[in-house]
Coordinates of C-alpha atoms and ligand atoms in Angstrom, one line a residue:
M1 CA -0.1 0.0 0.0
K2 CA 1.2 3.4 -0.9
K3 CA 1.7 6.1 1.8
L4 CA -0.1 9.3 1.1
T5 CA 2.1 12.3 1.6
P6 CA 0.1 15.4 2.7
L7 CA 0.9 16.9 -0.8
I8 CA -0.4 13.9 -2.7
L9 CA -3.5 13.9 -0.4
S10 CA -4.4 17.5 -1.1
F11 CA -3.8 16.9 -4.8
L12 CA -6.0 13.9 -4.9
I13 CA -8.8 15.7 -3.0
L14 CA -8.6 18.9 -5.0
S15 CA -8.1 17.4 -8.4
C16 CA -11.7 17.0 -9.5
G17 CA -12.9 13.5 -9.8
K18 CA -9.5 11.9 -9.0
G19 CA -9.7 11.5 -5.3
Y20 CA -12.2 11.0 -2.5
N21 CA -12.7 13.1 0.6
P22 CA -11.4 10.9 3.4
A23 CA -14.0 10.0 5.9
V24 CA -14.4 8.0 9.1
V25 CA -17.8 7.3 10.8
S26 CA -17.6 5.6 14.3
A27 CA -19.2 5.5 17.6
R28 CA -17.1 8.3 19.0
K29 CA -16.0 11.7 17.8
E30 CA -12.5 11.3 19.2
A31 CA -12.1 8.0 17.2
S32 CA -13.4 9.5 14.0
D33 CA -11.1 12.6 14.4
I34 CA -8.0 10.4 15.1
G35 CA -8.7 8.4 11.9
I36 CA -8.8 11.6 9.9
E37 CA -5.6 12.9 11.6
I38 CA -3.9 9.7 10.6
M39 CA -5.0 10.2 7.0
K40 CA -3.9 13.8 7.1
K41 CA -0.5 12.6 8.1
G42 CA -0.3 10.4 5.0
G43 CA -1.8 7.2 6.4
N44 CA -4.2 5.2 4.4
A45 CA -7.6 3.8 5.4
F46 CA -5.9 0.7 6.9
D47 CA -3.6 2.8 9.1
A48 CA -6.8 4.8 10.1
M49 CA -8.5 1.5 10.9
V50 CA -5.8 0.6 13.5
A51 CA -5.9 4.0 15.1
V52 CA -9.7 4.2 15.2
H53 CA -10.0 0.7 16.6
L54 CA -7.7 1.5 19.5
A55 CA -9.4 4.9 20.0
L56 CA -12.7 3.2 20.4
A57 CA -11.1 0.7 22.9
V58 CA -10.3 3.7 25.0
T59 CA -13.4 6.0 24.6
Y60 CA -16.1 3.4 24.0
P61 CA -15.5 0.6 26.5
I62 CA -19.0 -0.7 26.1
A63 CA -18.0 -2.4 22.9
G64 CA -14.7 -0.9 21.6
N65 CA -12.0 -3.2 22.7
I66 CA -8.7 -5.0 22.8
G67 CA -10.4 -7.8 24.8
G68 CA -12.9 -8.8 22.0
G69 CA -12.8 -9.5 18.3
G70 CA -14.5 -8.8 15.0
F71 CA -14.3 -8.8 11.3
V72 CA -12.8 -6.4 8.6
V73 CA -14.1 -6.3 5.0
Y74 CA -12.1 -4.2 2.7
H75 CA -11.8 -3.1 -1.0
T76 CA -8.6 -1.5 -2.1
S77 CA -8.0 1.2 -4.7
N78 CA -6.5 -1.6 -6.9
G79 CA -9.8 -3.3 -7.0
E80 CA -8.8 -6.1 -4.6
S81 CA -11.2 -7.2 -1.8
G82 CA -10.7 -9.3 1.1
S83 CA -11.7 -10.0 4.8
L84 CA -10.0 -10.8 8.0
D85 CA -11.6 -12.8 10.8
F86 CA -10.3 -11.8 14.2
R87 CA -13.2 -13.4 15.9
E88 CA -12.7 -14.8 19.4
K89 CA -12.1 -18.6 19.8
A90 CA -13.4 -21.0 22.4
P91 CA -10.7 -21.9 25.0
G92 CA -9.0 -25.3 24.5
K93 CA -10.8 -26.7 27.5
A94 CA -14.2 -25.7 26.2
S95 CA -16.7 -28.4 25.6
K96 CA -20.2 -28.9 24.2
D97 CA -22.1 -29.0 27.5
M98 CA -20.0 -26.6 29.5
Y99 CA -22.9 -24.4 30.3
L100 CA -25.4 -27.1 31.3
N101 CA -26.1 -28.4 34.8
E102 CA -26.5 -32.1 35.8
N103 CA -30.1 -32.0 34.5
G104 CA -29.0 -30.8 31.2
D105 CA -30.4 -27.3 31.8
V106 CA -28.6 -24.1 30.8
I107 CA -27.0 -22.5 33.8
E108 CA -28.2 -18.9 34.0
N109 CA -25.7 -16.2 33.1
M110 CA -22.8 -18.6 32.9
S111 CA -22.1 -17.9 29.2
T112 CA -22.6 -14.1 29.6
L113 CA -21.2 -13.0 33.0
G114 CA -17.7 -13.7 34.5
G115 CA -14.7 -15.6 33.4
A116 CA -16.4 -18.7 32.0
A117 CA -18.1 -16.4 29.3
V118 CA -14.8 -15.2 27.8
G119 CA -13.5 -16.3 24.4
V120 CA -9.9 -15.9 23.4
P121 CA -9.6 -12.3 22.2
G122 CA -8.7 -11.5 18.6
S123 CA -8.5 -7.7 18.3
I124 CA -4.8 -7.2 18.8
S125 CA -4.0 -10.0 16.4
G126 CA -6.4 -8.5 13.9
I127 CA -5.0 -4.9 13.9
F128 CA -1.5 -6.2 13.5
E129 CA -2.4 -8.4 10.6
I130 CA -4.1 -5.6 8.8
H131 CA -1.2 -3.3 9.4
S132 CA 1.5 -5.6 8.2
K133 CA -0.5 -6.5 5.0
L134 CA -2.0 -3.2 4.1
G135 CA -0.8 -0.3 6.4
S136 CA 1.9 2.2 5.6
L137 CA 2.7 4.3 8.7
P138 CA 4.8 3.0 11.6
I139 CA 2.6 1.1 14.1
Q140 CA 3.8 3.4 16.9
D141 CA 2.2 6.5 15.2
L142 CA -1.1 4.6 15.1
F143 CA -1.1 3.7 18.8
Q144 CA 0.2 7.0 20.1
P145 CA -3.1 8.9 19.9
S146 CA -4.9 6.3 22.0
I147 CA -2.0 6.0 24.4
D148 CA -2.4 9.7 25.0
L149 CA -6.2 9.6 25.1
A150 CA -6.2 6.8 27.7
K151 CA -3.7 8.7 29.9
N152 CA -5.3 12.2 29.5
G153 CA -8.9 10.9 29.6
F154 CA -12.1 11.4 27.6
V155 CA -15.4 13.1 28.6
V156 CA -18.3 10.8 29.5
T157 CA -21.5 11.5 27.6
K158 CA -25.0 11.2 29.0
K159 CA -25.6 8.0 27.0
Q160 CA -22.3 6.5 28.5
E161 CA -23.4 7.6 32.0
D162 CA -26.7 5.7 31.6
A163 CA -25.0 2.6 30.1
L164 CA -22.3 2.5 32.8
K165 CA -24.9 2.9 35.5
D166 CA -27.1 0.2 34.1
K167 CA -24.2 -2.3 34.5
L168 CA -22.6 -0.8 37.7
Q169 CA -23.8 -3.7 40.0
D170 CA -22.4 -6.4 37.6
F171 CA -19.1 -4.5 37.6
I172 CA -19.1 -4.5 41.4
N173 CA -20.1 -8.2 41.6
V174 CA -17.5 -9.4 39.1
N175 CA -14.6 -7.1 39.8
G176 CA -15.1 -5.7 43.3
E177 CA -15.8 -2.2 44.6
E178 CA -12.3 -0.9 43.9
S179 CA -12.3 -1.6 40.2
L180 CA -12.0 1.4 37.8
F181 CA -15.5 1.0 36.4
S182 CA -17.1 0.3 39.8
K183 CA -17.3 4.0 40.2
N184 CA -20.3 6.1 39.4
F185 CA -19.2 8.1 36.4
K186 CA -21.4 11.1 35.5
Q187 CA -21.8 13.0 32.2
G188 CA -19.0 15.5 31.9
D189 CA -16.6 13.5 34.0
T190 CA -13.1 12.9 32.5
L191 CA -12.5 9.1 32.5
K192 CA -8.7 8.4 32.6
N193 CA -7.4 4.8 32.2
L194 CA -3.7 4.9 32.9
K195 CA -3.3 1.2 33.0
L196 CA -4.8 0.9 29.5
S197 CA -2.3 3.6 28.4
I198 CA 0.6 1.5 29.7
T199 CA -0.8 -1.6 28.1
L200 CA -1.1 0.1 24.7
D201 CA 2.4 1.4 25.0
K202 CA 3.8 -2.0 25.7
I203 CA 2.0 -3.5 22.7
A204 CA 3.0 -0.6 20.4
K205 CA 6.7 -1.1 21.3
N206 CA 6.8 -4.9 21.4
G207 CA 4.0 -6.1 19.0
P208 CA 1.2 -8.6 19.5
K209 CA 3.3 -10.9 21.7
A210 CA 3.1 -8.2 24.3
F211 CA -0.6 -9.0 24.6
Y212 CA -0.7 -12.8 23.8
E213 CA 2.3 -13.7 25.9
G214 CA 4.1 -12.5 29.0
E215 CA 2.9 -10.0 31.5
V216 CA -0.4 -8.8 29.9
A217 CA -1.4 -12.5 29.0
K218 CA -0.8 -13.5 32.7
M219 CA -3.0 -10.6 33.9
I220 CA -5.8 -11.8 31.5
I221 CA -5.5 -15.4 32.7
D222 CA -5.5 -14.5 36.3
E223 CA -8.7 -12.4 36.0
V224 CA -10.4 -15.0 33.9
Q225 CA -9.6 -17.9 36.2
E226 CA -10.3 -15.9 39.4
S227 CA -13.8 -15.4 38.0
G228 CA -14.5 -19.0 37.0
G229 CA -13.0 -19.2 33.6
I230 CA -11.0 -22.0 31.8
M231 CA -8.8 -20.0 29.5
T232 CA -5.1 -20.7 29.7
E233 CA -1.9 -18.9 28.6
D234 CA -1.6 -21.4 25.8
D235 CA -5.0 -20.4 24.5
L236 CA -3.7 -16.8 24.2
K237 CA -0.4 -17.9 22.7
N238 CA -2.0 -20.0 20.0
Y239 CA -4.6 -17.4 18.9
N240 CA -4.5 -16.6 15.3
S241 CA -6.7 -14.4 13.0
V242 CA -7.6 -15.7 9.6
W243 CA -7.8 -14.1 6.2
R244 CA -10.9 -15.4 4.6
D245 CA -12.7 -15.0 1.3
P246 CA -15.6 -12.5 1.8
V247 CA -19.0 -13.4 0.3
K248 CA -19.7 -11.6 -3.0
F249 CA -23.0 -11.3 -4.7
T250 CA -25.0 -8.9 -6.9
Y251 CA -28.1 -7.1 -6.3
K252 CA -29.4 -5.5 -9.5
D253 CA -26.4 -3.4 -10.8
L254 CA -24.6 -3.5 -7.4
E255 CA -21.8 -5.8 -6.3
V256 CA -21.9 -6.5 -2.6
I257 CA -18.9 -7.7 -0.5
S258 CA -19.6 -8.9 3.0
M259 CA -18.4 -11.1 5.7
S260 CA -18.7 -14.9 5.4
L261 CA -18.6 -17.7 8.0
P262 CA -18.0 -17.7 10.9
S263 CA -20.3 -14.6 10.5
S264 CA -23.8 -15.4 9.2
G265 CA -24.1 -11.7 8.2
G266 CA -23.0 -11.8 4.6
I267 CA -24.8 -15.0 3.7
L268 CA -28.2 -13.9 5.2
L269 CA -27.7 -10.4 3.5
G270 CA -27.3 -12.2 0.2
Q271 CA -30.2 -14.5 0.8
M272 CA -32.5 -11.6 1.8
L273 CA -31.6 -9.3 -1.0
N274 CA -31.8 -12.2 -3.6
A275 CA -35.2 -13.1 -2.1
I276 CA -36.7 -9.7 -2.7
E277 CA -35.0 -8.8 -5.9
E278 CA -37.7 -10.0 -8.2
Y279 CA -40.5 -8.2 -6.3
D280 CA -38.9 -4.7 -7.1
I281 CA -39.5 -3.3 -3.6
G282 CA -38.7 0.2 -4.8
Q283 CA -42.2 0.3 -6.2
F284 CA -43.6 0.4 -2.7
D285 CA -43.1 3.2 -0.1
H286 CA -40.5 2.9 2.6
N287 CA -42.0 1.1 5.6
S288 CA -45.2 0.5 3.7
V289 CA -47.2 -2.7 4.6
E290 CA -45.9 -4.2 1.3
S291 CA -42.2 -3.4 1.8
I292 CA -42.4 -4.6 5.5
Q293 CA -44.1 -7.9 4.4
L294 CA -41.4 -8.5 1.8
M295 CA -38.6 -7.8 4.2
V296 CA -40.0 -9.8 7.0
E297 CA -40.7 -12.9 4.9
A298 CA -37.2 -12.8 3.4
E299 CA -35.8 -12.4 6.9
R300 CA -37.9 -15.2 8.4
R301 CA -36.6 -17.7 5.9
A302 CA -33.0 -16.6 6.0
Y303 CA -32.8 -16.7 9.9
A304 CA -34.2 -20.2 9.8
D305 CA -31.3 -21.3 7.7
R306 CA -28.9 -19.5 10.0
S307 CA -29.9 -21.5 13.0
F308 CA -29.4 -24.8 11.2
Y309 CA -26.6 -24.5 8.8
M310 CA -24.1 -22.0 10.1
G311 CA -21.1 -22.1 12.4
D312 CA -17.3 -22.1 12.1
P313 CA -16.1 -23.2 8.6
D314 CA -12.9 -24.5 10.1
F315 CA -14.8 -27.2 11.9
A316 CA -17.1 -28.6 9.2
K317 CA -17.9 -28.2 5.5
L318 CA -20.7 -25.6 5.6
P319 CA -22.7 -24.3 2.7
V320 CA -22.3 -20.6 1.7
Y321 CA -23.2 -19.9 -2.0
E322 CA -25.7 -22.8 -2.0
L323 CA -27.9 -20.8 0.5
M324 CA -27.8 -17.7 -1.8
D325 CA -28.4 -19.6 -5.0
D326 CA -31.2 -18.1 -7.1
N327 CA -33.3 -21.2 -7.5
Y328 CA -33.0 -22.1 -3.8
V329 CA -34.0 -18.7 -2.6
T330 CA -36.9 -18.5 -5.2
E331 CA -38.1 -21.8 -3.9
R332 CA -37.9 -20.6 -0.3
M333 CA -40.2 -17.7 -1.2
E334 CA -42.8 -19.8 -2.9
S335 CA -44.9 -20.0 0.2
F336 CA -45.0 -16.3 0.6
S337 CA -48.5 -14.7 0.3
W338 CA -49.4 -11.1 0.3
D339 CA -52.6 -12.0 2.1
K340 CA -51.2 -13.7 5.3
A341 CA -48.0 -14.0 7.2
T342 CA -46.2 -17.3 6.9
P343 CA -46.1 -18.6 10.5
S344 CA -42.5 -19.3 11.6
S345 CA -43.8 -22.7 12.9
D346 CA -44.3 -23.6 9.2
V347 CA -40.8 -22.5 8.2
S348 CA -37.8 -24.6 8.9
H349 CA -34.4 -24.6 7.3
G350 CA -34.5 -25.2 3.6
E351 CA -33.2 -28.3 1.9
I352 CA -30.0 -27.6 0.0
K353 CA -27.8 -29.9 -2.0
V354 CA -24.5 -29.4 -0.2
I355 CA -21.7 -29.0 -2.7
E356 CA -18.6 -31.1 -1.6
E357 CA -16.5 -28.2 -0.7
S358 CA -17.7 -25.9 0.5
D359 CA -26.5 -2.8 21.0
Q360 CA -23.3 -4.4 22.2
T361 CA -21.0 -4.2 19.3
T362 CA -19.6 -1.4 17.4
H363 CA -18.9 -0.6 13.7
Y364 CA -16.8 1.9 11.9
S365 CA -16.5 2.8 8.2
I366 CA -13.5 4.5 6.5
I367 CA -12.6 5.7 3.1
D368 CA -9.3 7.3 2.1
A369 CA -8.4 9.7 -0.7
Y370 CA -7.5 6.7 -3.0
G371 CA -10.8 5.0 -2.4
N372 CA -9.4 2.3 -0.1
S373 CA -12.6 1.3 1.8
V374 CA -12.6 -0.4 5.1
S375 CA -15.7 -1.8 6.9
V376 CA -15.1 -3.1 10.5
T377 CA -17.4 -4.5 13.1
T378 CA -15.9 -5.4 16.5
T379 CA -17.4 -6.4 19.7
L380 CA -17.2 -7.7 23.3
N381 CA -20.7 -9.3 22.6
T382 CA -23.1 -7.8 25.0
N383 CA -22.5 -4.4 26.8
Y384 CA -19.0 -4.5 28.4
G385 CA -18.8 -8.2 27.5
S386 CA -18.3 -10.6 30.4
K387 CA -17.8 -7.5 32.7
V388 CA -14.5 -9.1 33.7
F389 CA -12.2 -6.1 33.7
V390 CA -8.4 -6.8 33.6
E391 CA -7.6 -4.4 36.3
E392 CA -3.9 -4.1 35.7
G393 CA -4.3 -4.0 31.9
G394 CA -7.2 -1.5 31.9
F395 CA -9.6 -3.4 29.6
F396 CA -12.8 -5.5 29.6
L397 CA -13.0 -9.1 28.2
N398 CA -15.7 -10.3 25.9
N399 CA -18.5 -12.8 26.6
E400 CA -18.5 -14.1 23.2
M401 CA -19.0 -17.7 24.2
D402 CA -22.7 -16.9 24.5
D403 CA -22.8 -16.7 20.7
F404 CA -22.4 -20.5 20.6
S405 CA -25.5 -22.7 20.9
S406 CA -25.3 -23.8 24.5
K407 CA -28.0 -26.3 23.9
P408 CA -30.0 -26.9 20.7
G409 CA -33.1 -24.7 20.6
H410 CA -32.0 -22.7 23.6
P411 CA -32.0 -18.9 22.8
N412 CA -28.8 -16.8 23.4
S413 CA -28.8 -13.2 24.5
F414 CA -30.2 -12.2 21.1
G415 CA -32.9 -14.8 21.1
L416 CA -31.1 -16.7 18.5
I417 CA -31.1 -20.5 18.5
G418 CA -28.6 -22.8 16.9
S419 CA -27.8 -26.4 16.1
A420 CA -24.8 -28.8 15.9
A421 CA -23.0 -26.5 13.4
N422 CA -22.7 -23.9 16.1
S423 CA -22.1 -26.2 19.2
I424 CA -19.2 -25.5 21.5
E425 CA -15.9 -27.2 20.7
A426 CA -12.4 -26.5 21.9
N427 CA -10.7 -23.7 19.7
K428 CA -13.8 -23.2 17.6
R429 CA -15.2 -19.8 16.6
M430 CA -18.7 -18.9 17.6
L431 CA -21.3 -17.9 14.9
S432 CA -21.6 -14.2 14.4
S433 CA -24.2 -11.8 12.9
M434 CA -21.6 -9.1 12.2
T435 CA -22.0 -7.7 8.7
P436 CA -19.3 -5.3 7.8
T437 CA -20.2 -4.7 4.1
I438 CA -19.0 -2.7 1.1
V439 CA -21.2 -2.1 -1.9
L440 CA -19.5 -1.4 -5.4
K441 CA -21.1 0.3 -8.3
N442 CA -19.3 0.2 -11.6
K443 CA -16.5 -1.4 -9.7
K444 CA -16.1 1.6 -7.5
P445 CA -16.9 2.0 -3.8
S446 CA -20.5 3.1 -3.3
L447 CA -21.5 2.3 0.2
I448 CA -19.4 1.3 3.3
V449 CA -21.8 0.1 6.0
G450 CA -22.3 -1.9 9.2
T451 CA -23.7 -1.8 12.6
P452 CA -24.0 -3.3 16.1
G453 CA -27.2 -4.9 17.3
G454 CA -26.6 -8.7 17.7
S455 CA -29.3 -10.4 15.6
T456 CA -30.6 -7.1 14.2
I457 CA -27.2 -6.3 12.5
I458 CA -28.1 -8.2 9.4
T459 CA -31.6 -6.7 9.0
S460 CA -30.3 -3.2 9.7
V461 CA -27.6 -3.5 6.9
F462 CA -30.2 -4.9 4.6
Q463 CA -32.5 -1.9 5.2
I464 CA -29.7 0.6 4.8
I465 CA -29.0 -0.8 1.3
L466 CA -32.7 -0.7 0.4
N467 CA -33.0 2.8 1.8
V468 CA -30.2 4.2 -0.3
Y469 CA -30.7 2.2 -3.6
E470 CA -34.5 1.6 -3.6
F471 CA -36.1 4.4 -1.6
G472 CA -33.7 7.2 -2.8
M473 CA -32.7 8.5 0.7
S474 CA -29.5 10.4 1.4
M475 CA -27.0 8.5 3.5
Q476 CA -28.0 10.3 6.7
E477 CA -31.7 9.8 6.1
A478 CA -31.1 6.2 5.4
V479 CA -29.4 5.8 8.8
N480 CA -32.0 7.8 10.7
A481 CA -35.1 6.1 9.1
P482 CA -37.0 3.8 11.7
R483 CA -36.1 0.2 11.2
V484 CA -38.0 -3.1 11.3
H485 CA -36.7 -6.5 12.4
H486 CA -37.8 -10.2 12.2
Q487 CA -35.6 -13.2 12.9
W488 CA -37.8 -16.3 12.4
V489 CA -38.1 -17.0 16.1
P490 CA -39.6 -15.4 18.1
D491 CA -42.2 -14.9 15.4
V492 CA -42.6 -11.1 16.0
V493 CA -42.1 -8.1 13.8
I494 CA -40.2 -5.5 15.9
I495 CA -40.6 -1.9 14.7
E496 CA -38.8 1.2 16.0
E497 CA -40.9 4.0 17.4
G498 CA -42.5 6.1 14.7
G499 CA -41.8 3.3 12.1
I500 CA -45.4 2.8 11.1
D501 CA -48.7 4.5 11.8
H502 CA -51.8 2.8 13.4
V503 CA -53.4 2.0 10.0
K504 CA -50.4 0.0 8.8
D505 CA -50.1 -1.6 12.1
S506 CA -53.7 -2.8 11.9
I507 CA -53.3 -4.1 8.3
L508 CA -50.2 -6.0 9.4
R509 CA -52.0 -7.5 12.3
S510 CA -55.0 -8.4 10.2
K511 CA -52.5 -10.4 8.1
N512 CA -51.3 -12.3 11.2
Y513 CA -48.1 -10.4 11.7
Y514 CA -47.5 -10.0 15.4
V515 CA -46.1 -6.4 15.6
I516 CA -44.2 -5.2 18.6
S517 CA -43.3 -1.4 18.7
L518 CA -40.3 -0.4 20.5
P519 CA -39.3 0.3 23.3
I520 CA -39.4 -3.2 24.9
K521 CA -38.8 -2.3 28.6
S522 CA -38.0 -5.5 30.4
D523 CA -36.3 -8.7 29.3
S524 CA -38.7 -11.6 28.4
P525 CA -37.7 -15.0 27.1
G526 CA -36.0 -14.8 23.8
M527 CA -36.4 -11.0 23.8
S528 CA -34.1 -8.4 25.3
A529 CA -35.1 -5.0 26.5
R530 CA -34.3 -2.6 23.7
S531 CA -35.3 0.8 22.5
S532 CA -33.8 0.8 19.0
I533 CA -32.5 -1.5 16.2
G534 CA -28.9 -1.2 15.2
K535 CA -26.6 1.8 15.3
V536 CA -25.4 2.3 11.8
D537 CA -22.2 4.1 10.7
A538 CA -21.9 4.4 7.0
I539 CA -20.4 6.2 4.1
F540 CA -22.0 6.8 0.7
I541 CA -20.0 7.7 -2.5
D542 CA -22.1 8.9 -5.3
D543 CA -21.5 8.4 -9.1
D544 CA -19.3 11.5 -9.2
G545 CA -17.2 10.3 -6.3
D546 CA -18.7 12.7 -3.8
V547 CA -18.6 11.4 -0.2
S548 CA -21.5 11.8 2.2
T549 CA -21.8 10.2 5.7
G550 CA -24.4 8.8 8.0
A551 CA -23.7 8.7 11.8
D552 CA -26.4 7.1 13.8
P553 CA -28.3 9.6 16.1
R554 CA -29.3 6.5 18.2
G555 CA -25.8 6.8 19.8
D556 CA -23.0 9.4 20.2
D557 CA -21.8 8.4 16.8
H558 CA -19.8 10.9 14.7
A559 CA -18.7 11.4 11.1
S560 CA -15.5 13.2 10.4
I561 CA -14.7 14.2 6.8
L562 CA -11.7 15.9 5.4
K563 CA -12.9 18.5 2.8
Ligands
LIG1 N1 -21.7 -10.8 19.3 C1 -22.6 -10.5 18.3 C2 -22.3 -11.2 17.0 O1 -21.2 -11.5 16.8 O2 -23.2 -11.4 16.3

């Protein structure tokens, strides 16, 4: 990858039609601004990615992380695309029934809270892999802004105050009264994390080994084992991220590049877009009864396949393109009727011919002046992950083990159920819904998109694509528009506040759609309390190469763009 000197950068931006305005959209202003600063200094989108990832680990501890994992999907200015899987892995001592009691019942909270919930983290491996293959600036330059930010602190927002308060008792229960996050932070406080600053400095100087081996590794293992976990130093030492082929498919004149297994996101996105393509959804209004019916019926069938077929491709031969095949998807939609909802109880996974071969997460989108495009979704799983805080290292650890199927048919935190393909095995990666996506038009980047939201990630990305290309919305309008979600089970259509009026609500109900309008206040089986669907950060590039952004107002998200 070429390094962009400031002179070349200005030339690219100013010379009409030759360059793009670099942009970063992420969950925090500090992170977006740091990404832009890196590109101003001549870094490319991959350098910016490393710096943004670390800045989110400091300023957005609810999901930004070095103790979690995620996926990168990218498209370079040379027209190459690829993806990196830095998803967490199950510890070597993990086993299928590890969350079940002697009666075979799932032990409450064991896969979500405390050391037993922690998967082997991938983020540090991921950012070093990206940097060594595609970055251009020295790694120290990319760490330094976050080393400083952790030391000098960042200002707590109202949304952060509320989120921290919500988990305060869990922090105290897991980490004790004296832990950094066991304090009552208020809006306007400056949150300094000196230990994290020191950890980042060590990693910047000594590379990924400074996280996966030695002092920091020992801190992680001590915390995990003290709170009931089974992870060992060998698990950390043996962690590796994996370059994988992204899924690629077309929707009308667009080429879509998204994450493949062990994320279900790209495959489901392909299935859903393929399922609705022949119905020409753009002829209907946004969130009309017809467009909601089409989306929901496509979603229902795709999520039924998710629960049966998907898991870690390193552990079994699993179908990918078979599930997006035109004939297969058309057949799946044959039972769709405009008159009545197809009950989920009548929908199971489809029959495919397997070819031999085969609110909790965070997303950021980046484009540089050359058009290198990076789409990254990363997570600790649920808010602040397992709540296990590595005190001496200054960071939270994930609870990604909950994304495995603890028991067939038993819903995880997102109400998702799974089968053998996603059962727990030593060193296996748990199935994800993360959907970092890049859409190309005429071979050029057109949309860089992704979101947190557990099971609602895939349906949110699906709707952003439709909002932009079918309903003619600007990038920001597409992000703001109220969203709809269905995931096969539970058989409910969840709609954000203001998403539909009473008339449409009644029509949908008369067709046997069970509509739930957000907010859902308290947890109920298979359904978490939630007030919104997804929190999308996206970049749109029009046919003239003009860049526009959409930072989700559902959070503190921020778009920074270099004009
Ligand atoms: N932890 C959420 C996901 O990977 O889908």
